[in-house]
mmCIF file of C-alpha atoms in Angstrom:
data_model
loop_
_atom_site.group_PDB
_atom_site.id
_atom_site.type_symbol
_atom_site.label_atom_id
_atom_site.label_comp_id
_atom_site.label_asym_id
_atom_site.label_seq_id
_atom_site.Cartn_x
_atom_site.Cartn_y
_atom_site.Cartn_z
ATOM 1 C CA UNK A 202 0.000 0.000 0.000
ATOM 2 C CA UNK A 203 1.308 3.543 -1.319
ATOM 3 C CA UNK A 204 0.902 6.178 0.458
ATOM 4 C CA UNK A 205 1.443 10.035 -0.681
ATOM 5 C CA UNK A 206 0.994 13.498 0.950
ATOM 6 C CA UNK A 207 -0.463 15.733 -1.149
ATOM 7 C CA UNK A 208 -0.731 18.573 0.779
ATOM 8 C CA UNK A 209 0.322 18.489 4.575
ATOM 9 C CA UNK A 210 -0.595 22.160 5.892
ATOM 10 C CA UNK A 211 -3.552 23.203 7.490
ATOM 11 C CA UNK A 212 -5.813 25.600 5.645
ATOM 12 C CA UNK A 213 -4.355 28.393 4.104
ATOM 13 C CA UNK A 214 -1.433 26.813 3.868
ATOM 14 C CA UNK A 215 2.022 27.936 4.117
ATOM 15 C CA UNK A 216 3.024 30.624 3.962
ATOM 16 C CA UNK A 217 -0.648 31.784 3.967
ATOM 17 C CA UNK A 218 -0.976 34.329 1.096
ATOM 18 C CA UNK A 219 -2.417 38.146 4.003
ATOM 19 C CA UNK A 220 -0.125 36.129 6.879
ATOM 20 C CA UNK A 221 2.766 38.018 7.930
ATOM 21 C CA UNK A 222 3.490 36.195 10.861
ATOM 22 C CA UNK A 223 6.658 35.382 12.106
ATOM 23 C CA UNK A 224 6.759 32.095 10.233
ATOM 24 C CA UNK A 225 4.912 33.126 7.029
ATOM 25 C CA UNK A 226 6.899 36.449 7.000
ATOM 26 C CA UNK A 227 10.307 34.376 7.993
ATOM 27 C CA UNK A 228 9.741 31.910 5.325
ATOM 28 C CA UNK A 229 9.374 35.069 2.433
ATOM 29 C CA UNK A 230 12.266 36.534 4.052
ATOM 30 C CA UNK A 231 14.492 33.598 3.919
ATOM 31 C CA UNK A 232 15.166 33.582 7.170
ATOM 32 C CA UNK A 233 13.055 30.276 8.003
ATOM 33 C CA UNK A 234 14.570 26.913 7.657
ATOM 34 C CA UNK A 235 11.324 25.524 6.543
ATOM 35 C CA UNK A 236 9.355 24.612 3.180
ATOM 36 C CA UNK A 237 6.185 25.761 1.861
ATOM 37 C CA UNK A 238 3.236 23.736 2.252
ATOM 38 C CA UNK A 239 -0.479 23.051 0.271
ATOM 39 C CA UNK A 240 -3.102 22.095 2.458
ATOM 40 C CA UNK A 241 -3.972 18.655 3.867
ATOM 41 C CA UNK A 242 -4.998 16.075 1.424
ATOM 42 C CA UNK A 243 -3.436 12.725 1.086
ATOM 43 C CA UNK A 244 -3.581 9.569 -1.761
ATOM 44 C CA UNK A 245 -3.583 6.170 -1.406
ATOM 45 C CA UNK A 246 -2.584 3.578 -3.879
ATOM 46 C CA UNK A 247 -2.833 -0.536 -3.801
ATOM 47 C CA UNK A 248 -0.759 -0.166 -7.158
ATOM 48 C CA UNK A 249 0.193 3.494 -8.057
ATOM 49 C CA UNK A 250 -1.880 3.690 -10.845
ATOM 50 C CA UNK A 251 -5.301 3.987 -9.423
ATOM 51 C CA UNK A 252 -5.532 6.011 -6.234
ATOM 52 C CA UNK A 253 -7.835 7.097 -3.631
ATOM 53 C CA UNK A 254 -8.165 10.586 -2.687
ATOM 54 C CA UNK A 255 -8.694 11.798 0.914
ATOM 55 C CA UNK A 256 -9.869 15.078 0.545
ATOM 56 C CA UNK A 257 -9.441 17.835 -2.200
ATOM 57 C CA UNK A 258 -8.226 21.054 -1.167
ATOM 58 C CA UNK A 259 -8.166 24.406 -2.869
ATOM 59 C CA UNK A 260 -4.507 23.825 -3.915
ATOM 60 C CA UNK A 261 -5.560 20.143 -5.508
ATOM 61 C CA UNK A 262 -4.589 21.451 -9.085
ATOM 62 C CA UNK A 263 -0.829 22.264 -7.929
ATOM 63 C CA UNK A 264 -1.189 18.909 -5.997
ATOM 64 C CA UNK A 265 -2.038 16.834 -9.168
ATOM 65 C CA UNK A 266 0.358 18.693 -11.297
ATOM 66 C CA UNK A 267 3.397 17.846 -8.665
ATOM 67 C CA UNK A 268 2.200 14.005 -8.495
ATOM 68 C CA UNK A 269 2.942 12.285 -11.956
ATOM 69 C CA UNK A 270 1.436 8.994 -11.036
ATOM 70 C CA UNK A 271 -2.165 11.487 -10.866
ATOM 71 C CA UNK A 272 -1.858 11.626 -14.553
ATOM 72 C CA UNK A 273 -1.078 8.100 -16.197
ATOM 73 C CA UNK A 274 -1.969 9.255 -19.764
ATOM 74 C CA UNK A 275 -4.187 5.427 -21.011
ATOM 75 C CA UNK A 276 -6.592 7.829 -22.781
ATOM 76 C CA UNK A 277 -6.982 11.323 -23.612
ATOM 77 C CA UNK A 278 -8.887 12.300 -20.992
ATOM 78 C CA UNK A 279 -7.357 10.222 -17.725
ATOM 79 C CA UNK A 280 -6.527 10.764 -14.037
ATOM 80 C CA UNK A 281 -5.388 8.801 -11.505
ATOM 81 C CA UNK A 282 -8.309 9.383 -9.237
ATOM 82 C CA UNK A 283 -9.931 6.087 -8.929
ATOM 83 C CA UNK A 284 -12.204 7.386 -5.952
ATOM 84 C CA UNK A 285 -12.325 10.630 -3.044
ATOM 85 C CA UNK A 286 -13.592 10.075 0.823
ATOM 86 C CA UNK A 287 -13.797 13.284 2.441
ATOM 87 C CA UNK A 288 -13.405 13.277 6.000
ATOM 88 C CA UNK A 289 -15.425 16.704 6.692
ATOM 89 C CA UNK A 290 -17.159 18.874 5.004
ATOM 90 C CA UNK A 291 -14.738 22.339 5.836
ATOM 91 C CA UNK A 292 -13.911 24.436 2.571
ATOM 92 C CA UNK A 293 -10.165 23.632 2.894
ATOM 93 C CA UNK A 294 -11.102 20.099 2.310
ATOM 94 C CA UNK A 295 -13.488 20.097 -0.135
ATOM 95 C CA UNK A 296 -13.283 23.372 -2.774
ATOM 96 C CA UNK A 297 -10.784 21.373 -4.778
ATOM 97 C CA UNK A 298 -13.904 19.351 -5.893
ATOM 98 C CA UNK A 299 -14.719 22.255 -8.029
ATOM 99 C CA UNK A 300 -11.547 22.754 -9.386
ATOM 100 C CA UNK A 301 -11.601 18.427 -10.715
ATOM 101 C CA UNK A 302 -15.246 19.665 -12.314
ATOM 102 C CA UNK A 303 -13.874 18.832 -15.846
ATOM 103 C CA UNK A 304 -13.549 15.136 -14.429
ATOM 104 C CA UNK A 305 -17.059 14.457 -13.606
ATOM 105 C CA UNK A 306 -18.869 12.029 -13.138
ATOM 106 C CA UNK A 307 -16.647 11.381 -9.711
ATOM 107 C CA UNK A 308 -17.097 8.276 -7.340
ATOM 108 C CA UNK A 309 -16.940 10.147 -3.986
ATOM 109 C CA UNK A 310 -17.852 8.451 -0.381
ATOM 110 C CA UNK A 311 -18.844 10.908 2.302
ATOM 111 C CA UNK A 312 -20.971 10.712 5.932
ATOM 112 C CA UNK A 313 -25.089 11.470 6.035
ATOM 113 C CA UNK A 314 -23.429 15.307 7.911
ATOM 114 C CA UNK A 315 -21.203 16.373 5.084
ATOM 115 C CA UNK A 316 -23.397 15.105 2.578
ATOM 116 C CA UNK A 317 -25.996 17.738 4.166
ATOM 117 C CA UNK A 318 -23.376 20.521 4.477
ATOM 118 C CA UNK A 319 -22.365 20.227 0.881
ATOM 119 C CA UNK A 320 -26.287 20.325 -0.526
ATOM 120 C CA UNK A 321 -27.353 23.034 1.788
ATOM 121 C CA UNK A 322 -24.689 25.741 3.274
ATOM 122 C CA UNK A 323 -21.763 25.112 0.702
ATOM 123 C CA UNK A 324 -23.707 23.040 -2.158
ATOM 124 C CA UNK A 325 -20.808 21.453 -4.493
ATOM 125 C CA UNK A 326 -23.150 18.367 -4.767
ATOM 126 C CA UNK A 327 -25.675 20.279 -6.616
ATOM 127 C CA UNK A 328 -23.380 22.741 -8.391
ATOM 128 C CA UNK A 329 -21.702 19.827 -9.777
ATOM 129 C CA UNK A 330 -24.389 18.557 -11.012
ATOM 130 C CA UNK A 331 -24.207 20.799 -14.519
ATOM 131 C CA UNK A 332 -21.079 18.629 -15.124
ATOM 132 C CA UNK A 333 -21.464 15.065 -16.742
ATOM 133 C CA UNK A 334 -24.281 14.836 -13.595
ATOM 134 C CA UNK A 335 -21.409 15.416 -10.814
ATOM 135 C CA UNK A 336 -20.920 13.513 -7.670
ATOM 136 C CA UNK A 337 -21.883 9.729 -7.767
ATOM 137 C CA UNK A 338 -22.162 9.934 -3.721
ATOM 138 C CA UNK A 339 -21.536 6.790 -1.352
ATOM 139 C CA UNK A 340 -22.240 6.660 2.175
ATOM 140 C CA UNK A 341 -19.661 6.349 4.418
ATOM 141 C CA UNK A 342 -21.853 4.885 7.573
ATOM 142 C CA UNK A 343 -20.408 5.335 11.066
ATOM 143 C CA UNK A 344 -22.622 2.797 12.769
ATOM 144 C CA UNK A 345 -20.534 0.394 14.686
ATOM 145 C CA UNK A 346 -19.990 -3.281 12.778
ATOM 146 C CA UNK A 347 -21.296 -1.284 9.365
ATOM 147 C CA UNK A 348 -18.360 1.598 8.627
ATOM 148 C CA UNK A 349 -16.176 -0.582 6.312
ATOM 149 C CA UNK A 350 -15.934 0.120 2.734
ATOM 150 C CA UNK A 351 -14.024 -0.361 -0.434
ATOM 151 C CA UNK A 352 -13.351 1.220 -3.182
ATOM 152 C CA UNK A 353 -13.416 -1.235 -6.033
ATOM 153 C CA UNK A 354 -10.481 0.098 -8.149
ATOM 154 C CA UNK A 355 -8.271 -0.116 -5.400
ATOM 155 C CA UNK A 356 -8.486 -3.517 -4.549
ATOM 156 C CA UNK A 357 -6.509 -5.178 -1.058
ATOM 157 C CA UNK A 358 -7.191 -1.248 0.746
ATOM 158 C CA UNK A 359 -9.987 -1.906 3.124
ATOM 159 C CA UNK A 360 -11.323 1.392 5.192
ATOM 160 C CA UNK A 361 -13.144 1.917 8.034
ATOM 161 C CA UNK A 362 -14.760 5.453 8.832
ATOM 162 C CA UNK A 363 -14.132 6.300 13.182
ATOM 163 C CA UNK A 364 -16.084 8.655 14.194
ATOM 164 C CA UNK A 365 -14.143 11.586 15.603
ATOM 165 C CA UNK A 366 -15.254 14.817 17.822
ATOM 166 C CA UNK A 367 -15.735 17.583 16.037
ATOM 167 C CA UNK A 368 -18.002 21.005 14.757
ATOM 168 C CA UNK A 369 -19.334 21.634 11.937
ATOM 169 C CA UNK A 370 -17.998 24.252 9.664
ATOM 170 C CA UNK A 371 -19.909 28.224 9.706
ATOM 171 C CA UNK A 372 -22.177 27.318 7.121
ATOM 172 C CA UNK A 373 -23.574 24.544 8.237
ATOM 173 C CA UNK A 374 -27.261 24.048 8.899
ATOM 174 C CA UNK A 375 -25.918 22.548 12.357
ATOM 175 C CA UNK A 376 -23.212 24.488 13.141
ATOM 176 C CA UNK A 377 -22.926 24.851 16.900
ATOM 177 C CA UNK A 378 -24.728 21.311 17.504
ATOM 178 C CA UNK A 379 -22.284 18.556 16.581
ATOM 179 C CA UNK A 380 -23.340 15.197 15.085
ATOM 180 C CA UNK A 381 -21.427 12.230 14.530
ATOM 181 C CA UNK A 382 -20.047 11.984 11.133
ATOM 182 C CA UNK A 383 -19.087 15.851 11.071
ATOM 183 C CA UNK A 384 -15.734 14.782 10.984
ATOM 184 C CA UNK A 385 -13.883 10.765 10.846
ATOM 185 C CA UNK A 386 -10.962 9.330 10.985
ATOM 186 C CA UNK A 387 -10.193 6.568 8.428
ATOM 187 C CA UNK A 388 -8.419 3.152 9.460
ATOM 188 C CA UNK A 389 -6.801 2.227 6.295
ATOM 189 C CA UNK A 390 -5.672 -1.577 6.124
ATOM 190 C CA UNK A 391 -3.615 -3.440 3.037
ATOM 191 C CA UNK A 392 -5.463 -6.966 2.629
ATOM 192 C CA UNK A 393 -1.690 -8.163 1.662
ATOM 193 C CA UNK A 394 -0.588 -8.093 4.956
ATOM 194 C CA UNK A 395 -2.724 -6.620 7.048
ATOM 195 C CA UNK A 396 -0.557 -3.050 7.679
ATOM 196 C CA UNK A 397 -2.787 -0.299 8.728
ATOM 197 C CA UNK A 398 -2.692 3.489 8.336
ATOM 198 C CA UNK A 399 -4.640 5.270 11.275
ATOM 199 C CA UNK A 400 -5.512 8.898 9.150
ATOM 200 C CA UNK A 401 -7.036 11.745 11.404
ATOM 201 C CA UNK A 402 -5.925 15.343 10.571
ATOM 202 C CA UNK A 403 -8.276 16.664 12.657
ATOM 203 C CA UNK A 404 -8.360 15.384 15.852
ATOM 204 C CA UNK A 405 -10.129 17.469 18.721
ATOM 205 C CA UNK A 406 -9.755 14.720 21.301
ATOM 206 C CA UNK A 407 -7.874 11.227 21.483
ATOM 207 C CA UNK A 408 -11.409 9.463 23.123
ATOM 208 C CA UNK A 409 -11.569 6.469 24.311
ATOM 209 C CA UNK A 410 -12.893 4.252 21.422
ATOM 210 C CA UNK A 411 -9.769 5.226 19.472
ATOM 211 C CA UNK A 412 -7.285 4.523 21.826
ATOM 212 C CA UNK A 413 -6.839 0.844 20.581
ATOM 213 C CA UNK A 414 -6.906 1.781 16.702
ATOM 214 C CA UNK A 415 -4.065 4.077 17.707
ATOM 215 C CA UNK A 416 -2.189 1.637 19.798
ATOM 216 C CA UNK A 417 -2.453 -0.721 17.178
ATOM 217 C CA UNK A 418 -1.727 1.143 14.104
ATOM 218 C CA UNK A 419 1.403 0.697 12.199
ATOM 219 C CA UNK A 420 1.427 4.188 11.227
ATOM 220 C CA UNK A 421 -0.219 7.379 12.517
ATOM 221 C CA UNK A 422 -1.256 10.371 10.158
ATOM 222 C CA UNK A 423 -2.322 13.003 12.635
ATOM 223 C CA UNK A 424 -3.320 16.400 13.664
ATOM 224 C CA UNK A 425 -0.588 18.404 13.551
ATOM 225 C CA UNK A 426 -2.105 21.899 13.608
ATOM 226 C CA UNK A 427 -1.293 23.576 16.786
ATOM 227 C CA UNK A 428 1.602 23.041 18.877
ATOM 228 C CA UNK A 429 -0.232 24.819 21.962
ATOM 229 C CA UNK A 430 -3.693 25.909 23.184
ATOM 230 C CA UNK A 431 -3.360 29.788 22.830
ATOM 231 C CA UNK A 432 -0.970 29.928 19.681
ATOM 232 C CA UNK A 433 -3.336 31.420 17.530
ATOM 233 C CA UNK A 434 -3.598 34.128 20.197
ATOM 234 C CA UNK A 435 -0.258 34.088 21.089
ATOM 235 C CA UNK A 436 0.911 35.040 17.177
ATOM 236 C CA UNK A 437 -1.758 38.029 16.952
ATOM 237 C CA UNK A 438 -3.557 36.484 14.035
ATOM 238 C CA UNK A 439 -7.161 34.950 16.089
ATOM 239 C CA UNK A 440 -8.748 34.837 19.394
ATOM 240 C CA UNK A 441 -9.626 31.218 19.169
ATOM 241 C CA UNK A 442 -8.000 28.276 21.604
ATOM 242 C CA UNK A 443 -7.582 24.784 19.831
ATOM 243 C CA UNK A 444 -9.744 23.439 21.703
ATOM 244 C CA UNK A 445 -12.676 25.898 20.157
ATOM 245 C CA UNK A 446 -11.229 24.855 16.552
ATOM 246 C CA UNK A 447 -11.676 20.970 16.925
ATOM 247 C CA UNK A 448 -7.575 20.804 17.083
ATOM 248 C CA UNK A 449 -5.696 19.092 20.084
ATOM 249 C CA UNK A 450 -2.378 20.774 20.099
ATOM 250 C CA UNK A 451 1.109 18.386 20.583
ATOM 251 C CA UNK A 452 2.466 20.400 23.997
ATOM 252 C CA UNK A 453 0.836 21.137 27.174
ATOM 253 C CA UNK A 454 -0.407 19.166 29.856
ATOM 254 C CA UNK A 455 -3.111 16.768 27.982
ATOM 255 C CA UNK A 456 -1.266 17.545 24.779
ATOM 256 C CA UNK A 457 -0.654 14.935 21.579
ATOM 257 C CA UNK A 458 2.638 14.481 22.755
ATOM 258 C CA UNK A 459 1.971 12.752 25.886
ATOM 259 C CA UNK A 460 -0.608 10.180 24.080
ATOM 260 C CA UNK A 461 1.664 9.246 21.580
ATOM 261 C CA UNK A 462 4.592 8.835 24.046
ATOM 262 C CA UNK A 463 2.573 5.691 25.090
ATOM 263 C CA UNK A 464 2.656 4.385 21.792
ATOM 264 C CA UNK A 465 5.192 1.385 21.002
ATOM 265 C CA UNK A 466 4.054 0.411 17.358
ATOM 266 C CA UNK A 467 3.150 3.398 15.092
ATOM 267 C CA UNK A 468 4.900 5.695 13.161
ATOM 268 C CA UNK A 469 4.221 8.557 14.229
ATOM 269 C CA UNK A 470 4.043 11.120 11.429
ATOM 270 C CA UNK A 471 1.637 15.015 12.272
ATOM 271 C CA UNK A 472 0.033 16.576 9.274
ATOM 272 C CA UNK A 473 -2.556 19.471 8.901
ATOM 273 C CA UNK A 474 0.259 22.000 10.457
ATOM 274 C CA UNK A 475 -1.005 25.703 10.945
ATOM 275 C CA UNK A 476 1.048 28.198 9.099
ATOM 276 C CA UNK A 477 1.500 29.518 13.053
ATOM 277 C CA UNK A 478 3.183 27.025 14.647
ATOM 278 C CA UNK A 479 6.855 26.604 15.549
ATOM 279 C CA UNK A 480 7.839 23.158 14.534
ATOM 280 C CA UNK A 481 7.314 24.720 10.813
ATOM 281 C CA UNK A 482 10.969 25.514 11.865
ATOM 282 C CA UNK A 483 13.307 22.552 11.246
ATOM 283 C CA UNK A 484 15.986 24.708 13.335
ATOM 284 C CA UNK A 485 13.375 25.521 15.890
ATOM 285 C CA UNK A 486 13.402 24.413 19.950
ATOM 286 C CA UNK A 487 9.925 22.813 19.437
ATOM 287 C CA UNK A 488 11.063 20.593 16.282
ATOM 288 C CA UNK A 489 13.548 19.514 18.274
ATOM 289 C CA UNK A 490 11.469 18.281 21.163
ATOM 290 C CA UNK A 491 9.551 16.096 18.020
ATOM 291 C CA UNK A 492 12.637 14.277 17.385
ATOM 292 C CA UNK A 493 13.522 13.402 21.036
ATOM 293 C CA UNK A 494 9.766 11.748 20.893
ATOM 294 C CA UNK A 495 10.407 10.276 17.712
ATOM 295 C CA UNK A 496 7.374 11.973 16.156
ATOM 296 C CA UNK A 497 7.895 12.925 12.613
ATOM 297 C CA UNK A 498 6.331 16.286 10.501
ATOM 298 C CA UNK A 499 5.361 15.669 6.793
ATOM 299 C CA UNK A 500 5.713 17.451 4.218
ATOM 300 C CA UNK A 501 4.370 17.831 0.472
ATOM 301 C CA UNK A 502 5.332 14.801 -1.371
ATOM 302 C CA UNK A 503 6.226 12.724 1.296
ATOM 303 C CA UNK A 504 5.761 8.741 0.172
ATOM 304 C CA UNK A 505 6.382 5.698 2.200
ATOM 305 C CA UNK A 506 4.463 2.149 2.442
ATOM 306 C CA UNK A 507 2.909 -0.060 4.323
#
């Protein structure tokens, strides 16, 4: 099983385009030891010909154009996109469906919640619709024993949806009232030999039903956005905690670090990283501290298997 990182920042990427932060404006500067970053979207492959895309993000164009095996060239028309699972229904990880319009019909598996964010507040379903008919829509069901599913040009990659803690996004017509399926996680498994890829980029809370997927994962694709509670605060640019944003941050008391430090098994890799925080820095104190944990930071392009 293939895996590649599309886009590994969270949204806005980095450096975000009206950020002058000290990050964003180090990184235009050249003073930053760091690299510039689309936002989160990953692909897997059984084969790396046909791939499955979690997520499409506003920079999914550059993302496609950077990833030859998303273009394998059998016909005139062609892509690599064999099927898309969105794991919430937030703009940064879903307007890229507009920009793969030309591309329609698309075989796209989604919860009951986004489905109803993206026909109501944000409607891509029904915008899409002008185009070859659109979205051929799956559900992705979060019931437990019934939240497995396939997609059947991928064969041997085996998902199941986890529901995760979460808010809907501002135009939602249940924003401030969460309901499961809002946002998932997504245990991927190889058939071949049983590897698994726990995938979460946002991840509000590490609850008790996931502990064991964690624990038992080979590898662990996680939230990586804030590294603590009042950064967003802290670099001038919001007055929102993580907490309030769905985002657990890696330091501080209950922090990401001290879950994972429990964790024999996984490889522990953070993703969705917020143009504000520190370990954005490979010469920084805090990136630092991530390598004495042995947790790792991705980064566009990044590929390894399972």
């Amino acid at each position: 099983m293939k895996i590649h990182v599309l886009g590994s920042a969270a949204g806005g990427g980095f450096p975000q385009w009206n950020c002058n932060c000290a990050n964003c404006k180090g990184y235009r500067d050249g003073t930053l030891n760091a690299k510039a970053r689309t936002q989160s979207s990953i692909a897997i492959s059984d084969d790396g010909i046909d791939w499955i895309l979690f997520n499409t993000s506003p920079d999914i164009l550059t993302q496609l154009a950077n990833f030859k095996a998303m273009q394998p060239a059998r016909a005139i028309r062609d892509t690599g996109i064999a099927g898309i699972v969105l794991m919430d229904s937030q703009i940064d990880h879903t307007t890229g469906l507009l920009m793969l319009r030309e591309g329609c019909p698309h075989e796209l598996w989604c919860t009951d919640m986004v489905y109803q964010d993206l026909t109501t507040g944000f409607p891509v379903f029904n915008m899409l619709k002008h185009w070859n008919g659109g979205l051929n829509r799956h559900t992705i069901n979060i019931e437990d024993g019934k939240n497995s599913f396939e997609v059947s040009k991928v064969p041997n990659v085996r998902m199941t949806a986890i529901p995760l803690l979460s808010s809907a996004p501002p135009y939602s017509p249940h924003r401030g009232n969460p309901h499961p399926g809002d946002n998932i996680g997504i245990l991927v498994e190889n058939l071949r030999n049983n590897k698994t890829l726990f995938y979460a980029p946002g991840l509000g809370k590490i609850e008790d039903h996931l502990k064991p997927i964690m624990e038992n994962a080979d590898c662990l694709l996680v939230d990586g956005t804030l590294w603590q509670e009042d950064e967003m605060i802290i670099a001038g640019v919001g007055d929102k905690l993580g907490v309030t944003m769905g985002h657990l941050p890696q330091f501080g008391e209950n922090g990401m670090l001290n879950y994972l430090d429990t964790l024999n098994k996984p490889r522990k890799i953070l993703i969705h990283i917020n143009n504000t925080n520190p370990i954005l820095d490979e010469d920084s104190h805090q990136r630092q501290i991530l390598k004495e944990h042995n947790v790792e930071v991705a980064f566009d392009g990044l590929e390894f298997e399972l």
